[in-house]
Amino acid sequence: MLSLVRTKPFQSGHGPLSPGSRAGLGAAVVLLALVSAVELADGRPANYIALMVAAPFLAAALASWRIVLGVGATATALGAGFALGERSVSLSTAIAVTCIALGAGIAAVTAGVRQRQAERIAELSRLAAVAQQAVLRPLGPQVGSLSVAARYISSTATAEIGGDLYEAIDTPYGVRMIIGDVRGKGLDAVRLASIVLGSYRHVAYERADLRAIVTDLDRAVARNVGDEDFVTAALVEERGGTLTIVNCGHPPPLLLRRGAVIPLEPPAPAPPLGFMPVVRPRVERLEPGDRLLLFTDGLGEARREGEFFPTADRAWRLLGHGTVADGLASLETALVEWVHGRLDDDIALVLMEYTGSREGVTAVVPSWEVGAAES
């Protein structure tokens, strides 16, 4: 994937100026105007033209190299004009004009390097977005008898991406969802997330028991990670109004019901995928209107001045009204305001609402009892 990243050639610059170029050009013009005004007020000889060398460097902080070169040429011309206005050009004045010209060249090169780096970062960011979208398919708005919405909140605007994952599938065994978090960041984390999701999208249709899905996913993770790598995950199944959850070292989902927020802790803790988890399902009977929030640990770790975001306290007010997509938008807004726009980790969010059993669906036995019921 990294082979796709190429450094672009400089743009022709014939389009409208970017905000940064406008700001850099404006600051340089103001500086040149001030130095020129001081020189005119001071009279002969030219005492302040050396200050004009700062103009191209000021522009280089924000503007493109072409604009910096233009500013440098203008500064050199102004300096030369003031120097030629003297009765006889002194050595110090000649050196000042020469320094302006050299400074203009150095500033243009500096701006070119900065511009190339900015373009490369922008392309890496675009590549990261494409990679993330390839792993995380859009969810909803309806999956089986559930209204579903998902949201991915990145902790950074650069190309560093995380391995948070989610999926929701309508299978013969009911609607099945997974949310998970790969240890680490970058393309390795995305690669492992894609492996987990690829395996899940296959076995979710094949296995009647969620515990069998966990076993399959654990094997897939173990084959593709090092000794210290793992994936936390929570798997959820809705079958005829019965909710079954198995948890592999992941934050417990939150059930929102009639104003109450209930953490659905597992009956017994289990390690993440990659460490051979032995899970015990938790089973709940859903009521129409119930909502379930699945999230990765970036939400639990979001804090400001040492104080963590009060997810459980605010969950009903933020998520209990409007559509599920509206609820996630409200949660993201409140979260970003809480941390002042600075998140330490990426966050994946999935919010589902149970709208009632579909007609023709009679199976109410959770998947972990299917084998016993059939025998």
Short mmCIF file of C-alpha atoms in Angstrom, two decimals:
data_model
loop_
_atom_site.label_atom_id
_atom_site.label_comp_id
_atom_site.label_asym_id
_atom_site.label_seq_id
_atom_site.Cartn_x
_atom_site.Cartn_y
_atom_site.Cartn_z
CA MET A 1 0.00 0.00 0.00
CA LEU A 2 2.86 2.34 0.72
CA SER A 3 3.99 1.96 -2.89
CA LEU A 4 0.94 3.95 -3.88
CA VAL A 5 2.27 7.03 -2.11
CA ARG A 6 4.21 9.23 -4.53
CA THR A 7 5.43 12.75 -4.13
CA LYS A 8 3.50 14.97 -6.48
CA PRO A 9 5.22 17.55 -8.64
CA PHE A 10 4.65 21.16 -7.76
CA GLN A 11 1.36 22.51 -8.91
CA SER A 12 1.32 25.10 -11.64
CA GLY A 13 -0.08 27.69 -9.27
CA HIS A 14 -2.54 29.11 -11.80
CA GLY A 15 -5.53 28.44 -9.56
CA PRO A 16 -6.78 30.65 -6.72
CA LEU A 17 -4.41 31.18 -3.82
CA SER A 18 -4.83 29.01 -0.78
CA PRO A 19 -5.55 30.69 2.58
CA GLY A 20 -1.97 29.98 3.66
CA SER A 21 -0.52 31.55 0.52
CA ARG A 22 -2.71 34.60 0.94
CA ALA A 23 -1.64 35.00 4.56
CA GLY A 24 2.05 34.57 3.76
CA LEU A 25 1.90 36.96 0.84
CA GLY A 26 -0.01 39.55 2.87
CA ALA A 27 2.47 39.44 5.74
CA ALA A 28 5.41 39.82 3.35
CA VAL A 29 3.81 42.75 1.54
CA VAL A 30 3.13 44.51 4.84
CA LEU A 31 6.76 44.05 5.90
CA LEU A 32 8.10 45.37 2.59
CA ALA A 33 5.77 48.37 2.79
CA LEU A 34 6.88 49.17 6.34
CA VAL A 35 10.60 48.94 5.51
CA SER A 36 10.09 51.04 2.38
CA ALA A 37 8.21 53.68 4.35
CA VAL A 38 10.98 53.86 6.96
CA GLU A 39 13.63 54.16 4.24
CA LEU A 40 11.73 56.97 2.50
CA ALA A 41 11.25 58.80 5.78
CA ASP A 42 14.90 58.37 6.77
CA GLY A 43 16.32 59.62 3.49
CA ARG A 44 19.77 58.82 2.16
CA PRO A 45 21.77 56.64 2.59
CA ALA A 46 19.82 53.33 2.56
CA ASN A 47 20.14 52.11 6.13
CA TYR A 48 17.27 49.63 6.52
CA ILE A 49 17.03 47.71 3.24
CA ALA A 50 18.72 44.65 4.79
CA LEU A 51 15.50 44.09 6.77
CA MET A 52 13.77 43.21 3.50
CA VAL A 53 15.48 39.83 3.53
CA ALA A 54 12.92 38.80 6.18
CA ALA A 55 10.02 39.18 3.72
CA PRO A 56 10.61 35.99 1.65
CA PHE A 57 11.28 33.96 4.80
CA LEU A 58 8.03 35.27 6.30
CA ALA A 59 6.17 34.21 3.17
CA ALA A 60 7.93 30.80 3.16
CA ALA A 61 6.23 29.85 6.43
CA LEU A 62 2.83 29.64 4.70
CA ALA A 63 2.97 30.38 0.98
CA SER A 64 4.02 28.26 -2.00
CA TRP A 65 7.56 28.42 -3.33
CA ARG A 66 6.44 30.35 -6.42
CA ILE A 67 4.94 33.11 -4.29
CA VAL A 68 8.04 33.15 -2.09
CA LEU A 69 10.22 33.55 -5.19
CA GLY A 70 8.04 36.45 -6.33
CA VAL A 71 8.28 38.11 -2.93
CA GLY A 72 12.05 37.64 -2.96
CA ALA A 73 12.35 39.18 -6.41
CA THR A 74 10.23 42.15 -5.29
CA ALA A 75 12.34 42.62 -2.15
CA THR A 76 15.54 42.46 -4.20
CA ALA A 77 14.22 45.00 -6.70
CA LEU A 78 13.14 47.38 -3.92
CA GLY A 79 16.51 47.03 -2.20
CA ALA A 80 18.34 47.67 -5.46
CA GLY A 81 16.16 50.69 -6.14
CA PHE A 82 16.97 52.25 -2.80
CA ALA A 83 20.67 51.45 -3.29
CA LEU A 84 20.77 53.08 -6.72
CA GLY A 85 19.15 56.16 -5.23
CA GLU A 86 22.33 56.86 -3.30
CA ARG A 87 24.94 59.26 -4.78
CA SER A 88 27.43 56.39 -4.68
CA VAL A 89 26.61 52.81 -3.76
CA SER A 90 28.49 51.83 -0.61
CA LEU A 91 29.94 48.38 -0.02
CA SER A 92 27.53 47.74 2.86
CA THR A 93 24.53 48.61 0.68
CA ALA A 94 25.74 46.31 -2.09
CA ILE A 95 26.19 43.49 0.41
CA ALA A 96 22.67 44.12 1.77
CA VAL A 97 21.13 43.80 -1.72
CA THR A 98 23.15 40.64 -2.37
CA CYS A 99 21.94 39.14 0.92
CA ILE A 100 18.34 39.89 -0.02
CA ALA A 101 18.75 38.01 -3.31
CA LEU A 102 20.46 35.04 -1.63
CA GLY A 103 17.85 34.99 1.14
CA ALA A 104 15.11 34.93 -1.47
CA GLY A 105 16.62 31.84 -3.06
CA ILE A 106 17.06 30.06 0.27
CA ALA A 107 13.49 30.93 1.32
CA ALA A 108 12.10 29.60 -1.99
CA VAL A 109 13.92 26.30 -1.51
CA THR A 110 12.67 26.09 2.07
CA ALA A 111 9.10 26.72 0.94
CA GLY A 112 9.48 24.05 -1.74
CA VAL A 113 10.59 21.45 0.80
CA ARG A 114 7.74 22.39 3.14
CA GLN A 115 5.24 22.23 0.27
CA ARG A 116 6.42 18.76 -0.79
CA GLN A 117 6.13 17.50 2.78
CA ALA A 118 2.64 18.95 3.12
CA GLU A 119 1.55 17.30 -0.14
CA ARG A 120 2.98 13.96 0.98
CA ILE A 121 1.19 14.16 4.34
CA ALA A 122 -2.06 15.05 2.55
CA GLU A 123 -1.68 12.05 0.23
CA LEU A 124 -0.91 9.75 3.16
CA SER A 125 -4.05 11.05 4.88
CA ARG A 126 -6.09 10.30 1.77
CA LEU A 127 -4.54 6.82 1.61
CA ALA A 128 -5.36 6.28 5.28
CA ALA A 129 -8.97 7.29 4.68
CA VAL A 130 -9.24 4.90 1.73
CA ALA A 131 -7.70 2.06 3.77
CA GLN A 132 -10.07 2.72 6.67
CA GLN A 133 -13.11 2.84 4.39
CA ALA A 134 -12.06 -0.40 2.72
CA VAL A 135 -11.99 -2.11 6.11
CA LEU A 136 -15.09 -0.49 7.62
CA ARG A 137 -18.12 -0.72 5.36
CA PRO A 138 -21.03 1.64 5.99
CA LEU A 139 -23.66 0.24 8.35
CA GLY A 140 -27.43 0.66 8.42
CA PRO A 141 -29.72 2.34 8.49
CA GLN A 142 -31.59 -0.97 8.99
CA VAL A 143 -30.13 -4.41 9.61
CA GLY A 144 -32.83 -6.98 10.24
CA SER A 145 -35.04 -5.75 13.07
CA LEU A 146 -32.42 -3.24 14.24
CA SER A 147 -31.86 0.38 13.34
CA VAL A 148 -28.08 0.73 13.20
CA ALA A 149 -25.61 3.59 12.85
CA ALA A 150 -21.83 3.61 13.12
CA ARG A 151 -19.24 6.32 13.50
CA TYR A 152 -15.44 6.38 13.43
CA ILE A 153 -13.70 9.26 15.23
CA SER A 154 -10.03 9.64 14.40
CA SER A 155 -7.66 10.99 17.03
CA THR A 156 -5.41 12.67 14.45
CA ALA A 157 -5.62 14.42 11.13
CA THR A 158 -2.38 12.84 9.88
CA ALA A 159 -1.94 9.51 8.19
CA GLU A 160 -1.63 7.44 11.36
CA ILE A 161 -4.67 5.20 11.50
CA GLY A 162 -5.90 2.73 14.04
CA GLY A 163 -7.30 -0.76 14.03
CA ASP A 164 -10.77 -0.17 15.42
CA LEU A 165 -13.34 -2.35 13.64
CA TYR A 166 -17.07 -3.03 13.50
CA GLU A 167 -19.60 -4.92 11.40
CA ALA A 168 -23.30 -5.81 11.46
CA ILE A 169 -24.73 -8.68 9.40
CA ASP A 170 -28.20 -10.16 9.01
CA THR A 171 -27.60 -13.91 9.13
CA PRO A 172 -29.81 -17.02 9.34
CA TYR A 173 -29.05 -16.98 13.07
CA GLY A 174 -30.20 -13.38 13.58
CA VAL A 175 -28.47 -10.03 13.35
CA ARG A 176 -24.87 -10.38 14.42
CA MET A 177 -22.51 -7.52 15.24
CA ILE A 178 -18.90 -7.24 16.23
CA ILE A 179 -16.86 -4.35 17.55
CA GLY A 180 -13.16 -4.67 18.20
CA ASP A 181 -9.89 -2.87 18.75
CA VAL A 182 -6.51 -4.04 17.46
CA ARG A 183 -3.53 -3.29 19.65
CA GLY A 184 -1.35 -0.67 17.95
CA LYS A 185 -1.78 1.73 15.06
CA GLY A 186 -0.79 2.15 11.44
CA LEU A 187 -1.10 -0.14 8.45
CA ASP A 188 -0.24 -3.26 10.49
CA ALA A 189 -3.26 -2.59 12.71
CA VAL A 190 -5.48 -2.04 9.66
CA ARG A 191 -4.18 -5.27 8.13
CA LEU A 192 -5.08 -7.26 11.25
CA ALA A 193 -8.47 -5.54 11.49
CA SER A 194 -9.18 -6.56 7.89
CA ILE A 195 -8.23 -10.16 8.71
CA VAL A 196 -10.59 -10.23 11.69
CA LEU A 197 -13.44 -8.70 9.72
CA GLY A 198 -12.87 -10.96 6.74
CA SER A 199 -13.01 -14.03 8.97
CA TYR A 200 -16.03 -12.71 10.84
CA ARG A 201 -17.98 -11.96 7.65
CA HIS A 202 -17.54 -15.60 6.68
CA VAL A 203 -18.04 -17.50 9.94
CA ALA A 204 -20.97 -15.35 11.12
CA TYR A 205 -23.06 -17.07 8.45
CA GLU A 206 -21.66 -20.53 9.15
CA ARG A 207 -21.57 -20.94 12.94
CA ALA A 208 -24.72 -21.36 14.99
CA ASP A 209 -22.92 -20.62 18.26
CA LEU A 210 -21.20 -17.33 19.05
CA ARG A 211 -18.59 -19.23 21.01
CA ALA A 212 -17.59 -21.08 17.85
CA ILE A 213 -17.18 -17.73 16.10
CA VAL A 214 -14.87 -16.59 18.90
CA THR A 215 -12.78 -19.73 18.47
CA ASP A 216 -12.47 -19.16 14.72
CA LEU A 217 -11.53 -15.51 15.15
CA ASP A 218 -9.01 -16.36 17.84
CA ARG A 219 -7.27 -18.78 15.47
CA ALA A 220 -7.23 -16.17 12.70
CA VAL A 221 -5.65 -13.62 15.04
CA ALA A 222 -3.11 -16.07 16.46
CA ARG A 223 -1.89 -16.95 12.97
CA ASN A 224 -1.22 -13.32 12.09
CA VAL A 225 0.17 -11.57 15.18
CA GLY A 226 3.22 -11.54 17.41
CA ASP A 227 3.39 -12.67 21.01
CA GLU A 228 2.29 -9.29 22.39
CA ASP A 229 -0.41 -8.46 19.82
CA PHE A 230 -4.11 -9.04 20.37
CA VAL A 231 -7.60 -7.86 19.50
CA THR A 232 -10.28 -7.01 22.04
CA ALA A 233 -13.78 -7.70 20.76
CA ALA A 234 -17.43 -7.91 21.73
CA LEU A 235 -19.82 -10.02 19.66
CA VAL A 236 -23.55 -9.39 19.77
CA GLU A 237 -26.46 -11.39 18.40
CA GLU A 238 -30.12 -10.36 18.25
CA ARG A 239 -32.44 -13.28 17.56
CA GLY A 240 -36.18 -12.81 17.88
CA GLY A 241 -35.80 -10.18 20.58
CA THR A 242 -33.17 -12.08 22.56
CA LEU A 243 -29.81 -10.38 22.87
CA THR A 244 -26.71 -12.52 23.37
CA ILE A 245 -23.29 -10.96 24.05
CA VAL A 246 -19.87 -12.54 24.36
CA ASN A 247 -16.95 -10.37 25.40
CA CYS A 248 -13.23 -10.88 24.79
CA GLY A 249 -11.50 -8.25 26.91
CA HIS A 250 -13.56 -5.41 25.42
CA PRO A 251 -15.45 -2.57 27.16
CA PRO A 252 -18.98 -3.81 27.92
CA PRO A 253 -21.81 -2.45 25.75
CA LEU A 254 -24.30 -0.06 27.31
CA LEU A 255 -28.02 -0.89 27.22
CA LEU A 256 -30.28 2.18 27.19
CA ARG A 257 -33.79 1.40 28.41
CA ARG A 258 -36.49 3.84 29.56
CA GLY A 259 -33.98 6.43 30.80
CA ALA A 260 -31.65 3.92 32.45
CA VAL A 261 -28.13 3.05 31.27
CA ILE A 262 -27.07 -0.52 32.05
CA PRO A 263 -23.50 -1.76 31.43
CA LEU A 264 -23.78 -5.32 30.11
CA GLU A 265 -20.82 -6.81 31.92
CA PRO A 266 -19.94 -10.41 30.98
CA PRO A 267 -20.69 -13.18 33.49
CA ALA A 268 -16.95 -13.89 33.66
CA PRO A 269 -13.94 -12.05 32.22
CA ALA A 270 -12.19 -13.44 29.14
CA PRO A 271 -8.92 -12.40 27.50
CA PRO A 272 -8.72 -10.79 24.04
CA LEU A 273 -8.58 -12.66 20.76
CA GLY A 274 -5.14 -14.13 20.31
CA PHE A 275 -5.03 -15.47 23.89
CA MET A 276 -7.51 -18.37 23.49
CA PRO A 277 -10.48 -16.76 25.27
CA VAL A 278 -13.11 -18.97 26.86
CA VAL A 279 -16.27 -16.86 26.90
CA ARG A 280 -19.54 -17.10 28.80
CA PRO A 281 -22.52 -15.45 27.07
CA ARG A 282 -24.72 -12.83 28.66
CA VAL A 283 -28.36 -12.98 27.57
CA GLU A 284 -30.93 -10.19 27.77
CA ARG A 285 -34.51 -9.96 26.57
CA LEU A 286 -34.96 -6.81 24.46
CA GLU A 287 -37.94 -4.47 24.53
CA PRO A 288 -38.96 -2.33 21.53
CA GLY A 289 -37.15 0.99 21.82
CA ASP A 290 -34.12 -0.44 23.62
CA ARG A 291 -30.82 0.93 22.37
CA LEU A 292 -27.36 -0.61 22.65
CA LEU A 293 -24.10 1.32 22.39
CA LEU A 294 -20.98 -0.55 21.34
CA PHE A 295 -17.70 1.35 21.57
CA THR A 296 -13.93 0.93 21.68
CA ASP A 297 -11.77 1.93 24.62
CA GLY A 298 -10.89 5.31 23.12
CA LEU A 299 -14.24 6.50 24.47
CA GLY A 300 -13.50 5.28 27.98
CA GLU A 301 -10.02 6.86 27.88
CA ALA A 302 -11.13 10.29 26.61
CA ARG A 303 -10.33 12.83 29.31
CA ARG A 304 -9.47 16.42 30.07
CA GLU A 305 -7.28 17.48 32.99
CA GLY A 306 -7.36 13.91 34.30
CA GLU A 307 -11.18 13.70 34.30
CA PHE A 308 -12.68 11.00 32.06
CA PHE A 309 -15.67 11.64 29.82
CA PRO A 310 -18.78 10.58 31.79
CA THR A 311 -20.18 8.21 29.17
CA ALA A 312 -22.68 6.38 31.36
CA ASP A 313 -23.97 9.60 32.96
CA ARG A 314 -24.57 11.32 29.63
CA ALA A 315 -25.49 8.32 27.48
CA TRP A 316 -29.28 8.57 27.77
CA ARG A 317 -29.42 12.34 27.26
CA LEU A 318 -27.17 12.13 24.20
CA LEU A 319 -28.26 8.82 22.68
CA GLY A 320 -31.81 8.21 23.85
CA HIS A 321 -33.61 10.54 21.45
CA GLY A 322 -33.89 11.10 17.72
CA THR A 323 -32.52 8.54 15.26
CA VAL A 324 -29.54 6.39 16.10
CA ALA A 325 -27.45 8.46 13.67
CA ASP A 326 -28.54 11.63 15.47
CA GLY A 327 -27.54 10.07 18.77
CA LEU A 328 -24.01 9.26 17.61
CA ALA A 329 -23.61 12.75 16.18
CA SER A 330 -24.62 14.23 19.55
CA LEU A 331 -22.19 11.94 21.38
CA GLU A 332 -19.31 12.90 19.09
CA THR A 333 -20.01 16.61 19.52
CA ALA A 334 -20.12 16.33 23.31
CA LEU A 335 -16.98 14.21 23.36
CA VAL A 336 -14.94 16.56 21.18
CA GLU A 337 -16.03 19.53 23.30
CA TRP A 338 -15.07 17.66 26.48
CA VAL A 339 -11.50 16.93 25.33
CA HIS A 340 -11.13 20.30 23.56
CA GLY A 341 -10.57 18.51 20.27
CA ARG A 342 -7.64 16.39 21.52
CA LEU A 343 -8.25 12.66 21.58
CA ASP A 344 -5.57 10.17 22.63
CA ASP A 345 -7.00 7.26 20.65
CA ASP A 346 -9.35 6.53 17.76
CA ILE A 347 -12.93 5.66 18.68
CA ALA A 348 -15.39 3.37 16.92
CA LEU A 349 -19.06 3.69 17.87
CA VAL A 350 -22.07 1.57 16.92
CA LEU A 351 -25.57 2.39 18.15
CA MET A 352 -28.48 0.04 17.52
CA GLU A 353 -32.18 0.26 18.37
CA TYR A 354 -34.46 -2.74 18.62
CA THR A 355 -37.63 -2.02 16.70
CA GLY A 356 -39.44 -5.29 17.37
CA SER A 357 -39.37 -8.82 15.98
CA ARG A 358 -39.81 -9.29 12.26
CA GLU A 359 -42.80 -11.24 11.02
CA GLY A 360 -41.99 -14.87 10.41
CA VAL A 361 -39.09 -14.94 12.89
CA THR A 362 -39.93 -17.46 15.56
CA ALA A 363 -36.49 -18.45 16.85
CA VAL A 364 -36.02 -16.98 20.30
CA VAL A 365 -33.38 -19.41 21.51
CA PRO A 366 -29.97 -17.72 21.86
CA SER A 367 -27.18 -19.19 19.76
CA TRP A 368 -25.30 -20.61 22.71
CA GLU A 369 -28.30 -22.91 23.40
CA VAL A 370 -28.93 -23.95 19.81
CA GLY A 371 -26.87 -27.13 20.03
CA ALA A 372 -28.59 -28.21 23.24
CA ALA A 373 -32.03 -27.44 21.84
CA GLU A 374 -31.35 -29.44 18.67
CA SER A 375 -29.97 -32.41 20.58
#
